[in-house]
């Protein structure tokens, strides 16, 4: 069942399936996408320890079926005014949930 009934994701899913079926594709996707997150976080902590936290409000939005509040906990080191919003019944937030995003922004 599609958790986003307003989105027809079949074309995207079929396109992605062809790409991911290639030899080594899944390994390449995950190694490239997530490889530098830890290093980036360490670099940010070092930088913001020197410069201070961001002086602007920062909104961390996550779907309750994916990152939830994890984005907010990561921002606590770099933003003094971090606010968290969790969109219910959502994984990663596609464009078709823009109304939920507008509501979260208030």
Short mmCIF file of N, CA and C in Angstrom, two decimals:
data_model
loop_
_atom_site.label_atom_id
_atom_site.label_comp_id
_atom_site.label_asym_id
_atom_site.label_seq_id
_atom_site.Cartn_x
_atom_site.Cartn_y
_atom_site.Cartn_z
N UNK A 1 0.84 -1.18 0.00
CA UNK A 1 0.00 0.00 0.00
C UNK A 1 0.89 1.25 0.00
N UNK A 2 0.55 2.18 -0.83
CA UNK A 2 1.30 3.43 -0.93
C UNK A 2 0.90 4.36 0.21
N UNK A 3 1.87 4.73 1.09
CA UNK A 3 1.52 5.64 2.19
C UNK A 3 1.26 7.07 1.71
N UNK A 4 1.53 7.36 0.45
CA UNK A 4 1.31 8.69 -0.12
C UNK A 4 0.33 8.57 -1.27
N UNK A 5 -0.96 8.43 -0.99
CA UNK A 5 -1.92 8.15 -2.06
C UNK A 5 -2.00 9.24 -3.13
N UNK A 6 -1.57 10.45 -2.82
CA UNK A 6 -1.62 11.52 -3.83
C UNK A 6 -0.47 11.42 -4.81
N UNK A 7 0.49 10.54 -4.55
CA UNK A 7 1.66 10.41 -5.40
C UNK A 7 1.60 9.11 -6.18
N UNK A 8 1.83 9.17 -7.45
CA UNK A 8 1.97 7.96 -8.25
C UNK A 8 3.46 7.69 -8.37
N UNK A 9 3.96 6.86 -7.51
CA UNK A 9 5.39 6.62 -7.43
C UNK A 9 5.82 5.41 -8.26
N UNK A 10 4.90 4.81 -9.01
CA UNK A 10 5.24 3.61 -9.78
C UNK A 10 6.33 3.86 -10.80
N UNK A 11 6.26 4.97 -11.50
CA UNK A 11 7.29 5.27 -12.50
C UNK A 11 8.65 5.44 -11.86
N UNK A 12 8.69 6.15 -10.74
CA UNK A 12 9.95 6.34 -10.03
C UNK A 12 10.48 5.01 -9.52
N UNK A 13 9.60 4.20 -8.93
CA UNK A 13 10.01 2.89 -8.40
C UNK A 13 10.56 2.00 -9.51
N UNK A 14 9.87 1.97 -10.66
CA UNK A 14 10.33 1.14 -11.77
C UNK A 14 11.66 1.63 -12.31
N UNK A 15 11.82 2.93 -12.42
CA UNK A 15 13.08 3.52 -12.90
C UNK A 15 14.21 3.18 -11.94
N UNK A 16 13.96 3.36 -10.64
CA UNK A 16 14.99 3.05 -9.63
C UNK A 16 15.34 1.57 -9.62
N UNK A 17 14.35 0.70 -9.81
CA UNK A 17 14.61 -0.74 -9.82
C UNK A 17 15.59 -1.12 -10.93
N UNK A 18 15.44 -0.51 -12.08
CA UNK A 18 16.37 -0.77 -13.20
C UNK A 18 17.78 -0.31 -12.82
N UNK A 19 17.89 0.87 -12.23
CA UNK A 19 19.21 1.37 -11.84
C UNK A 19 19.86 0.53 -10.75
N UNK A 20 19.08 0.17 -9.73
CA UNK A 20 19.63 -0.57 -8.60
C UNK A 20 19.95 -2.02 -8.96
N UNK A 21 19.38 -2.54 -10.04
CA UNK A 21 19.65 -3.92 -10.45
C UNK A 21 21.04 -4.07 -11.06
N UNK A 22 21.68 -2.97 -11.39
CA UNK A 22 23.04 -3.03 -11.95
C UNK A 22 24.03 -3.56 -10.92
N UNK A 23 25.04 -4.25 -11.39
CA UNK A 23 26.05 -4.82 -10.51
C UNK A 23 26.72 -3.73 -9.66
N UNK A 24 26.73 -3.92 -8.35
CA UNK A 24 27.39 -2.99 -7.45
C UNK A 24 26.63 -1.71 -7.17
N UNK A 25 25.44 -1.56 -7.73
CA UNK A 25 24.72 -0.29 -7.61
C UNK A 25 24.33 0.03 -6.17
N UNK A 26 23.80 -0.93 -5.44
CA UNK A 26 23.37 -0.66 -4.07
C UNK A 26 24.57 -0.27 -3.22
N UNK A 27 25.66 -0.99 -3.36
CA UNK A 27 26.88 -0.65 -2.61
C UNK A 27 27.32 0.77 -2.92
N UNK A 28 27.32 1.13 -4.19
CA UNK A 28 27.75 2.47 -4.59
C UNK A 28 26.82 3.55 -4.03
N UNK A 29 25.53 3.29 -4.04
CA UNK A 29 24.58 4.28 -3.53
C UNK A 29 24.83 4.55 -2.05
N UNK A 30 24.89 3.50 -1.26
CA UNK A 30 25.02 3.70 0.17
C UNK A 30 26.41 4.15 0.59
N UNK A 31 27.43 3.69 -0.07
CA UNK A 31 28.77 4.12 0.33
C UNK A 31 28.98 5.60 0.00
N UNK A 32 28.43 6.05 -1.11
CA UNK A 32 28.56 7.46 -1.46
C UNK A 32 27.67 8.37 -0.66
N UNK A 33 26.44 7.91 -0.39
CA UNK A 33 25.47 8.76 0.27
C UNK A 33 25.79 8.97 1.75
N UNK A 34 26.26 7.94 2.42
CA UNK A 34 26.41 8.01 3.87
C UNK A 34 27.86 8.05 4.35
N UNK A 35 28.81 7.92 3.47
CA UNK A 35 30.21 7.77 3.86
C UNK A 35 30.74 8.95 4.68
N UNK A 36 30.36 10.14 4.35
CA UNK A 36 30.96 11.31 4.99
C UNK A 36 30.13 11.94 6.10
N UNK A 37 29.00 11.35 6.46
CA UNK A 37 28.16 11.96 7.49
C UNK A 37 28.89 12.13 8.82
N UNK A 38 29.59 11.09 9.27
CA UNK A 38 30.28 11.17 10.55
C UNK A 38 31.37 12.22 10.52
N UNK A 39 32.16 12.22 9.45
CA UNK A 39 33.25 13.21 9.31
C UNK A 39 32.67 14.62 9.25
N UNK A 40 31.58 14.80 8.52
CA UNK A 40 30.94 16.10 8.41
C UNK A 40 30.47 16.59 9.78
N UNK A 41 29.87 15.69 10.56
CA UNK A 41 29.42 16.05 11.90
C UNK A 41 30.57 16.47 12.80
N UNK A 42 31.69 15.74 12.71
CA UNK A 42 32.87 16.10 13.51
C UNK A 42 33.43 17.46 13.10
N UNK A 43 33.48 17.69 11.79
CA UNK A 43 33.96 18.98 11.30
C UNK A 43 33.06 20.12 11.77
N UNK A 44 31.74 19.89 11.74
CA UNK A 44 30.80 20.92 12.20
C UNK A 44 30.99 21.23 13.68
N UNK A 45 31.16 20.19 14.50
CA UNK A 45 31.35 20.42 15.93
C UNK A 45 32.60 21.26 16.18
N UNK A 46 33.67 20.94 15.46
CA UNK A 46 34.92 21.70 15.61
C UNK A 46 34.72 23.15 15.19
N UNK A 47 34.09 23.35 14.05
CA UNK A 47 33.86 24.70 13.55
C UNK A 47 32.99 25.52 14.51
N UNK A 48 31.86 24.95 14.94
CA UNK A 48 30.94 25.70 15.77
C UNK A 48 31.45 25.87 17.20
N UNK A 49 32.40 25.04 17.63
CA UNK A 49 33.05 25.27 18.92
C UNK A 49 33.87 26.55 18.86
N UNK A 50 34.41 26.87 17.69
CA UNK A 50 35.20 28.09 17.51
C UNK A 50 34.33 29.32 17.25
N UNK A 51 33.29 29.15 16.42
CA UNK A 51 32.52 30.30 15.95
C UNK A 51 31.23 30.55 16.74
N UNK A 52 30.81 29.58 17.51
CA UNK A 52 29.52 29.69 18.19
C UNK A 52 28.42 29.11 17.33
N UNK A 53 27.27 28.90 17.95
CA UNK A 53 26.14 28.29 17.24
C UNK A 53 25.51 29.27 16.26
N UNK A 54 24.78 28.73 15.31
CA UNK A 54 24.07 29.56 14.33
C UNK A 54 23.12 30.51 15.06
N UNK A 55 23.10 31.78 14.69
CA UNK A 55 22.24 32.74 15.37
C UNK A 55 20.83 32.83 14.79
N UNK A 56 20.48 31.90 13.92
CA UNK A 56 19.16 31.94 13.27
C UNK A 56 18.35 30.71 13.67
N UNK A 57 17.03 30.79 13.59
CA UNK A 57 16.21 29.60 13.86
C UNK A 57 16.42 28.54 12.77
N UNK A 58 16.45 27.29 13.18
CA UNK A 58 16.62 26.18 12.25
C UNK A 58 15.51 25.18 12.51
N UNK A 59 14.83 24.73 11.46
CA UNK A 59 13.75 23.77 11.58
C UNK A 59 14.22 22.42 11.06
N UNK A 60 14.16 21.41 11.90
CA UNK A 60 14.50 20.04 11.52
C UNK A 60 13.20 19.26 11.34
N UNK A 61 12.96 18.79 10.13
CA UNK A 61 11.71 18.08 9.84
C UNK A 61 12.04 16.64 9.46
N UNK A 62 11.35 15.70 10.08
CA UNK A 62 11.54 14.29 9.75
C UNK A 62 10.21 13.57 9.73
N UNK A 63 10.13 12.52 8.95
CA UNK A 63 8.94 11.68 8.94
C UNK A 63 8.99 10.70 10.10
N UNK A 64 7.84 10.38 10.67
CA UNK A 64 7.84 9.48 11.83
C UNK A 64 8.24 8.05 11.47
N UNK A 65 8.24 7.70 10.18
CA UNK A 65 8.67 6.37 9.75
C UNK A 65 10.12 6.37 9.27
N UNK A 66 10.81 7.50 9.39
CA UNK A 66 12.22 7.55 8.94
C UNK A 66 13.08 8.18 10.03
N UNK A 67 13.46 9.42 9.87
CA UNK A 67 14.42 10.03 10.81
C UNK A 67 13.79 10.62 12.05
N UNK A 68 12.49 10.87 12.04
CA UNK A 68 11.81 11.38 13.23
C UNK A 68 12.51 12.59 13.83
N UNK A 69 12.93 12.48 15.08
CA UNK A 69 13.57 13.59 15.78
C UNK A 69 15.10 13.55 15.69
N UNK A 70 15.66 12.60 14.97
CA UNK A 70 17.12 12.48 14.89
C UNK A 70 17.79 13.73 14.32
N UNK A 71 17.13 14.37 13.36
CA UNK A 71 17.73 15.56 12.77
C UNK A 71 17.86 16.67 13.80
N UNK A 72 16.88 16.80 14.68
CA UNK A 72 16.93 17.84 15.70
C UNK A 72 18.06 17.59 16.69
N UNK A 73 18.26 16.35 17.07
CA UNK A 73 19.33 16.08 18.04
C UNK A 73 20.70 16.39 17.43
N UNK A 74 20.85 16.20 16.14
CA UNK A 74 22.11 16.54 15.48
C UNK A 74 22.33 18.04 15.36
N UNK A 75 21.25 18.79 15.33
CA UNK A 75 21.37 20.25 15.19
C UNK A 75 21.65 20.95 16.51
N UNK A 76 21.45 20.28 17.60
CA UNK A 76 21.65 20.92 18.91
C UNK A 76 23.07 21.43 19.08
N UNK A 77 24.04 20.78 18.44
CA UNK A 77 25.43 21.21 18.55
C UNK A 77 25.75 22.46 17.73
N UNK A 78 24.91 22.75 16.73
CA UNK A 78 25.26 23.85 15.83
C UNK A 78 24.24 24.99 15.80
N UNK A 79 23.05 24.77 16.34
CA UNK A 79 22.01 25.80 16.28
C UNK A 79 21.39 25.99 17.66
N UNK A 80 21.41 27.21 18.13
CA UNK A 80 20.84 27.50 19.44
C UNK A 80 19.33 27.51 19.45
N UNK A 81 18.72 27.79 18.31
CA UNK A 81 17.26 27.88 18.22
C UNK A 81 16.72 26.82 17.27
N UNK A 82 17.07 25.55 17.52
CA UNK A 82 16.60 24.46 16.66
C UNK A 82 15.20 24.05 17.11
N UNK A 83 14.30 23.90 16.16
CA UNK A 83 12.94 23.44 16.42
C UNK A 83 12.73 22.16 15.64
N UNK A 84 12.02 21.21 16.23
CA UNK A 84 11.79 19.93 15.60
C UNK A 84 10.33 19.80 15.18
N UNK A 85 10.11 19.20 14.02
CA UNK A 85 8.75 18.86 13.58
C UNK A 85 8.80 17.45 13.01
N UNK A 86 7.85 16.63 13.41
CA UNK A 86 7.75 15.27 12.90
C UNK A 86 6.43 15.15 12.16
N UNK A 87 6.50 14.74 10.91
CA UNK A 87 5.30 14.56 10.09
C UNK A 87 4.82 13.12 10.29
N UNK A 88 3.58 12.97 10.74
CA UNK A 88 3.05 11.63 11.00
C UNK A 88 2.69 10.90 9.71
N UNK A 89 2.77 9.60 9.78
CA UNK A 89 2.47 8.73 8.63
C UNK A 89 3.34 9.05 7.42
N UNK A 90 4.60 9.36 7.67
CA UNK A 90 5.49 9.72 6.57
C UNK A 90 6.85 9.07 6.78
N UNK A 91 7.47 8.72 5.67
CA UNK A 91 8.85 8.25 5.69
C UNK A 91 9.72 9.44 5.33
N UNK A 92 10.50 9.29 4.26
CA UNK A 92 11.22 10.45 3.76
C UNK A 92 10.22 11.32 3.04
N UNK A 93 10.36 12.62 3.14
CA UNK A 93 9.29 13.52 2.77
C UNK A 93 9.32 13.92 1.30
N UNK A 94 8.47 13.32 0.50
CA UNK A 94 8.40 13.69 -0.92
C UNK A 94 7.65 15.00 -1.11
N UNK A 95 7.78 15.53 -2.29
CA UNK A 95 7.12 16.80 -2.61
C UNK A 95 5.61 16.75 -2.42
N UNK A 96 5.01 15.58 -2.55
CA UNK A 96 3.55 15.52 -2.45
C UNK A 96 3.06 15.76 -1.03
N UNK A 97 3.95 15.82 -0.06
CA UNK A 97 3.55 16.13 1.31
C UNK A 97 3.79 17.60 1.65
N UNK A 98 3.84 18.45 0.65
CA UNK A 98 4.16 19.85 0.89
C UNK A 98 3.16 20.53 1.82
N UNK A 99 1.90 20.08 1.81
CA UNK A 99 0.92 20.67 2.72
C UNK A 99 1.26 20.34 4.17
N UNK A 100 1.77 19.12 4.42
CA UNK A 100 2.21 18.77 5.77
C UNK A 100 3.39 19.63 6.18
N UNK A 101 4.26 19.90 5.24
CA UNK A 101 5.42 20.75 5.53
C UNK A 101 4.98 22.18 5.84
N UNK A 102 4.02 22.67 5.07
CA UNK A 102 3.51 24.02 5.35
C UNK A 102 2.92 24.10 6.76
N UNK A 103 2.20 23.06 7.15
CA UNK A 103 1.60 23.04 8.49
C UNK A 103 2.68 23.04 9.56
N UNK A 104 3.76 22.29 9.32
CA UNK A 104 4.85 22.22 10.30
C UNK A 104 5.54 23.58 10.44
N UNK A 105 5.60 24.32 9.34
CA UNK A 105 6.23 25.64 9.39
C UNK A 105 5.36 26.66 10.10
N UNK A 106 4.07 26.36 10.19
CA UNK A 106 3.14 27.20 10.94
C UNK A 106 2.93 28.51 10.32
#
